[in-house]
Short mmCIF file of C-alpha atoms in Angstrom, two decimals:
data_model
loop_
_atom_site.label_atom_id
_atom_site.label_comp_id
_atom_site.label_asym_id
_atom_site.label_seq_id
_atom_site.Cartn_x
_atom_site.Cartn_y
_atom_site.Cartn_z
CA LEU A 364 -70.36 188.28 -50.22
CA ASP A 365 -73.11 187.06 -52.48
CA GLU A 366 -72.44 189.75 -55.10
CA LEU A 367 -68.85 189.40 -54.81
CA LEU A 368 -68.50 185.83 -54.95
CA SER A 369 -71.21 185.05 -57.25
CA PRO A 370 -71.90 187.96 -59.38
CA SER A 371 -74.51 187.83 -62.24
CA ASP A 372 -75.14 190.51 -64.97
CA SER A 373 -77.78 192.09 -62.95
CA THR A 374 -75.73 192.67 -59.73
CA ASN A 375 -72.12 193.33 -60.85
CA ASN A 376 -72.88 197.06 -61.68
CA GLY A 377 -70.22 196.98 -64.64
CA ARG A 378 -67.62 195.36 -62.82
CA GLU A 379 -65.04 193.37 -64.25
CA VAL A 380 -65.85 189.64 -63.31
CA ILE A 381 -62.88 187.49 -62.82
CA THR A 382 -63.09 183.64 -62.50
CA SER A 383 -60.91 180.93 -61.80
CA ASP A 384 -61.22 179.59 -65.55
CA GLY A 385 -60.72 183.00 -67.09
CA MET A 386 -57.37 183.40 -65.17
CA PHE A 387 -56.27 180.00 -66.05
CA SER A 388 -56.70 180.72 -69.94
CA SER A 389 -55.67 184.43 -69.84
CA GLY A 390 -52.64 184.42 -67.28
CA GLY A 391 -52.03 187.44 -64.92
CA VAL A 392 -51.65 187.91 -61.40
CA LEU A 393 -54.58 187.76 -58.84
CA TYR A 394 -53.84 188.53 -55.04
CA ILE A 395 -56.78 187.64 -52.76
CA SER A 396 -56.70 189.04 -49.06
CA LEU A 397 -58.96 187.60 -46.71
CA ASP A 398 -58.29 189.38 -43.40
CA GLY A 399 -57.92 186.34 -41.45
CA LEU A 400 -56.49 188.09 -38.48
CA SER A 401 -59.52 189.97 -37.42
CA ASN A 402 -62.23 187.24 -39.07
CA PRO A 403 -60.58 184.00 -39.44
CA GLU A 404 -63.96 181.92 -39.92
CA THR A 405 -65.04 183.88 -42.91
CA ALA A 406 -61.52 183.73 -44.13
CA ARG A 407 -61.54 180.01 -43.68
CA ASP A 408 -64.80 179.29 -45.46
CA ILE A 409 -63.97 181.69 -48.63
CA SER A 410 -60.41 180.06 -48.67
CA GLN A 411 -61.70 176.78 -49.08
CA LEU A 412 -64.36 177.67 -51.38
CA ILE A 413 -61.71 179.10 -53.73
CA MET A 414 -59.47 176.10 -53.30
CA SER A 415 -62.50 173.92 -54.36
CA ASP A 416 -63.05 176.45 -57.54
CA LEU A 417 -59.54 176.00 -58.59
CA THR A 418 -59.25 172.29 -58.07
CA ALA A 419 -62.50 172.11 -60.23
CA CYS A 420 -61.03 174.39 -63.05
CA ALA A 421 -57.72 172.32 -62.83
CA GLY A 422 -59.73 169.18 -63.56
CA SER A 423 -61.58 170.53 -66.37
CA ARG A 424 -58.35 172.02 -67.99
CA TYR A 425 -56.75 168.48 -67.63
CA THR A 426 -59.86 166.36 -68.71
CA ALA A 427 -60.64 168.80 -71.94
CA GLU A 428 -57.02 168.50 -73.27
CA ASP A 429 -56.81 164.83 -72.42
CA GLY A 430 -53.87 165.52 -70.51
CA ASP A 431 -52.09 167.12 -73.49
CA LEU A 432 -51.28 170.59 -71.90
CA SER A 433 -48.26 171.50 -74.15
CA GLY A 434 -49.63 174.56 -75.14
CA HIS A 435 -50.66 176.18 -71.75
CA SER A 436 -48.63 177.89 -69.13
CA ARG A 437 -47.72 176.76 -65.65
CA ILE A 438 -49.81 178.13 -63.15
CA SER A 439 -48.62 178.94 -59.58
CA ILE A 440 -51.03 179.04 -56.60
CA PHE A 441 -49.51 180.44 -53.37
CA VAL A 442 -51.73 179.95 -50.30
CA ASP A 443 -50.46 181.46 -47.05
CA GLU A 444 -51.61 180.31 -43.71
CA ALA A 445 -52.80 177.42 -45.51
CA HIS A 446 -53.96 175.16 -42.36
CA SER A 447 -57.32 177.66 -42.91
CA ALA A 448 -57.80 176.25 -46.26
CA ILE A 449 -57.32 172.71 -45.84
CA ASN A 450 -60.07 170.60 -47.41
CA ASN A 451 -60.25 167.78 -49.75
CA SER A 452 -59.74 169.88 -52.68
CA MET A 453 -56.44 171.31 -51.62
CA ILE A 454 -55.22 168.11 -50.79
CA ASN A 455 -56.09 166.54 -54.19
CA LEU A 456 -54.70 169.65 -55.97
CA LEU A 457 -51.66 169.27 -53.90
CA ALA A 458 -51.48 165.18 -55.20
CA GLN A 459 -52.47 165.64 -58.71
CA GLY A 460 -52.44 169.35 -59.90
CA ARG A 461 -48.94 168.76 -61.77
CA ALA A 462 -50.99 166.85 -64.18
CA ALA A 463 -52.78 170.36 -65.20
CA LYS A 464 -49.71 172.23 -64.65
CA ILE A 465 -50.17 173.73 -61.35
CA ALA A 466 -47.78 174.15 -58.91
CA LEU A 467 -49.17 174.80 -55.60
CA PHE A 468 -47.14 176.35 -52.72
CA ILE A 469 -48.33 176.05 -49.17
CA CYS A 470 -47.25 177.97 -46.36
CA THR A 471 -47.46 177.56 -42.58
CA GLN A 472 -45.59 178.56 -39.33
CA THR A 473 -45.83 175.06 -37.73
CA ILE A 474 -47.09 171.61 -38.51
CA SER A 475 -49.37 171.99 -35.35
CA ASP A 476 -51.27 174.40 -37.19
CA PHE A 477 -52.23 171.50 -39.71
CA ILE A 478 -53.20 169.28 -36.99
CA ALA A 479 -55.34 171.60 -34.98
CA SER A 480 -57.15 172.41 -37.93
CA ALA A 481 -57.54 168.77 -39.25
CA ASN A 482 -55.60 165.81 -37.68
CA ALA A 483 -52.37 164.38 -37.39
CA GLU A 484 -53.16 161.82 -40.30
CA THR A 485 -53.85 164.67 -42.51
CA ALA A 486 -51.27 166.91 -41.67
CA ASN A 487 -48.65 163.93 -42.53
CA ARG A 488 -50.61 163.36 -45.79
CA ILE A 489 -50.20 166.92 -46.93
CA THR A 490 -46.52 167.35 -45.89
CA GLY A 491 -45.81 163.96 -47.79
CA LEU A 492 -47.21 165.06 -50.91
CA CYS A 493 -45.14 168.03 -50.66
CA ASN A 494 -41.93 167.72 -53.03
CA ASN A 495 -40.05 170.96 -52.02
CA TYR A 496 -39.48 172.14 -48.67
CA ILE A 497 -38.04 175.49 -47.61
CA SER A 498 -37.88 176.67 -44.10
CA LEU A 499 -37.15 179.74 -42.28
CA ARG A 500 -36.44 179.94 -38.50
CA ILE A 501 -38.37 177.10 -36.63
CA ASN A 502 -38.78 177.07 -32.97
CA ASP A 503 -41.58 174.46 -32.89
CA ASN A 504 -39.85 171.01 -31.95
CA PRO A 505 -42.42 168.97 -34.05
CA THR A 506 -41.70 171.05 -36.87
CA GLN A 507 -38.22 171.18 -36.67
CA THR A 508 -38.18 167.21 -36.71
CA LEU A 509 -40.08 167.18 -39.80
CA VAL A 510 -37.57 169.44 -41.68
CA VAL A 511 -34.37 167.76 -40.11
CA GLU A 512 -35.77 164.24 -41.16
CA ASN A 513 -36.81 165.65 -44.66
CA PHE A 514 -33.05 166.50 -45.15
CA GLY A 515 -31.78 163.26 -44.06
CA LYS A 516 -28.31 162.26 -42.88
CA SER A 517 -25.10 163.10 -44.54
CA PRO A 518 -21.52 161.44 -44.28
CA ILE A 519 -19.11 163.17 -41.76
CA SER A 520 -15.70 162.06 -42.04
CA THR A 521 -13.52 162.23 -38.79
CA ASN A 522 -9.50 161.84 -38.82
CA MET A 523 -7.89 161.39 -35.59
CA VAL A 524 -4.21 161.56 -34.93
CA SER A 525 -2.04 160.75 -32.02
CA TYR A 526 1.41 161.10 -30.99
CA SER A 527 3.14 159.40 -27.94
CA THR A 528 6.83 159.60 -26.75
CA GLY A 529 8.37 157.75 -23.78
CA THR A 530 11.73 157.59 -21.85
CA GLY A 531 12.99 156.69 -18.56
CA THR A 532 15.23 158.21 -15.92
CA THR A 533 17.16 155.11 -15.27
CA LEU A 534 17.85 154.70 -19.12
CA SER A 535 20.68 156.35 -21.32
CA HIS A 536 19.78 159.87 -23.10
CA ASN A 537 19.29 157.84 -26.29
CA ASP A 538 17.20 155.33 -25.09
CA PHE A 539 13.60 156.29 -25.80
CA SER A 540 10.49 155.38 -27.63
CA GLY A 541 7.72 156.80 -29.78
CA SER A 542 4.61 156.17 -31.91
CA ILE A 543 2.26 157.85 -34.09
CA SER A 544 -1.48 156.36 -34.91
CA GLU A 545 -4.07 157.95 -37.36
CA ARG A 546 -7.48 156.95 -37.49
CA LYS A 547 -10.04 157.74 -40.28
CA GLN A 548 -13.94 157.22 -39.78
CA THR A 549 -17.09 158.32 -41.62
CA THR A 550 -20.49 158.25 -40.01
CA LEU A 551 -24.08 159.53 -40.87
CA GLU A 552 -25.06 162.19 -38.90
CA GLU A 553 -28.02 164.58 -39.32
CA SER A 554 -27.47 167.17 -42.29
CA ILE A 555 -28.80 170.00 -40.25
CA PRO A 556 -28.53 169.62 -36.33
CA LYS A 557 -32.36 170.27 -34.91
CA GLU A 558 -31.09 172.93 -32.39
CA LEU A 559 -29.98 175.10 -35.11
CA MET A 560 -33.18 175.55 -36.84
CA GLY A 561 -34.25 177.59 -33.97
CA GLN A 562 -31.21 179.94 -34.78
CA VAL A 563 -31.56 180.77 -38.43
CA PRO A 564 -31.03 184.72 -39.16
CA ASN A 565 -33.97 186.50 -40.50
CA LEU A 566 -34.54 186.11 -44.17
CA HIS A 567 -32.02 183.01 -44.36
CA ILE A 568 -33.48 179.80 -45.31
CA VAL A 569 -32.78 175.84 -45.68
CA ALA A 570 -34.44 174.06 -48.64
CA ARG A 571 -34.41 170.34 -49.86
CA LEU A 572 -35.74 170.40 -53.25
CA GLN A 573 -37.13 167.73 -55.20
CA ASP A 574 -33.98 166.81 -57.62
CA GLY A 575 -32.27 165.92 -54.50
CA ARG A 576 -30.33 169.31 -53.65
CA LYS A 577 -29.82 170.64 -50.24
CA ILE A 578 -29.52 174.61 -50.07
CA VAL A 579 -28.48 177.06 -47.09
CA GLY A 580 -29.02 180.47 -48.45
CA GLN A 581 -30.43 183.87 -48.27
CA ILE A 582 -33.24 185.37 -49.55
CA PRO A 583 -32.67 188.56 -51.67
CA ILE A 584 -33.67 191.82 -50.53
CA ALA A 585 -35.14 193.94 -52.98
CA VAL A 586 -33.90 197.78 -52.51
CA SER A 587 -35.60 200.32 -54.74
CA GLU A 588 -33.30 203.10 -56.59
CA GLN A 589 -34.91 205.78 -54.36
CA ALA A 590 -33.77 203.93 -51.33
CA MET A 591 -29.99 203.59 -52.42
CA LYS A 592 -29.61 207.27 -53.26
CA PRO A 593 -27.37 209.13 -50.31
#
């Protein structure tokens, strides 16, 4: 790990050395697999080191340009199983990364993962700093509550119409009464009922975006031309 994380001219054996600062300048795509399933402790430590390095480079990028980043491209950082990468650097990047034209995407399965890795206050701070929420199926009640609360309430209109007629056996056949009543009512209800969050089909999403849009949709499935051939 020493040679992989901190290579020098004497140890890299001619291999290309990739740095966060270099990626920020040259662009490209870098995918880092940390094998968190079989080695969670090492994955957590390395992910926190990487987040600290990315945050430091983001700060240098913003400071060097005095906030004028018009000539720089946007950087997108995706962190899967983000509860393993929680540290002050990740939170700072989530809070201020936009100033350096950095978009941070954090992915987790439940809000309880954040609470278990840190505490409830930190979990609330992380979710509060997120501007967009994209959710698949959720079976965890606290996470369902978080998503439903972020979608807020929507006005639901109810229109009730009732009809009634009446007559008596002792009256003549043309002696009867009738009435029609109509009632319209608008109430605020949850945009998405909590119980439905556990029934979302595979690859379907609900999303609340920073511009106020609320979306129910399906993630497109990429199919190769070879697979489409009979």
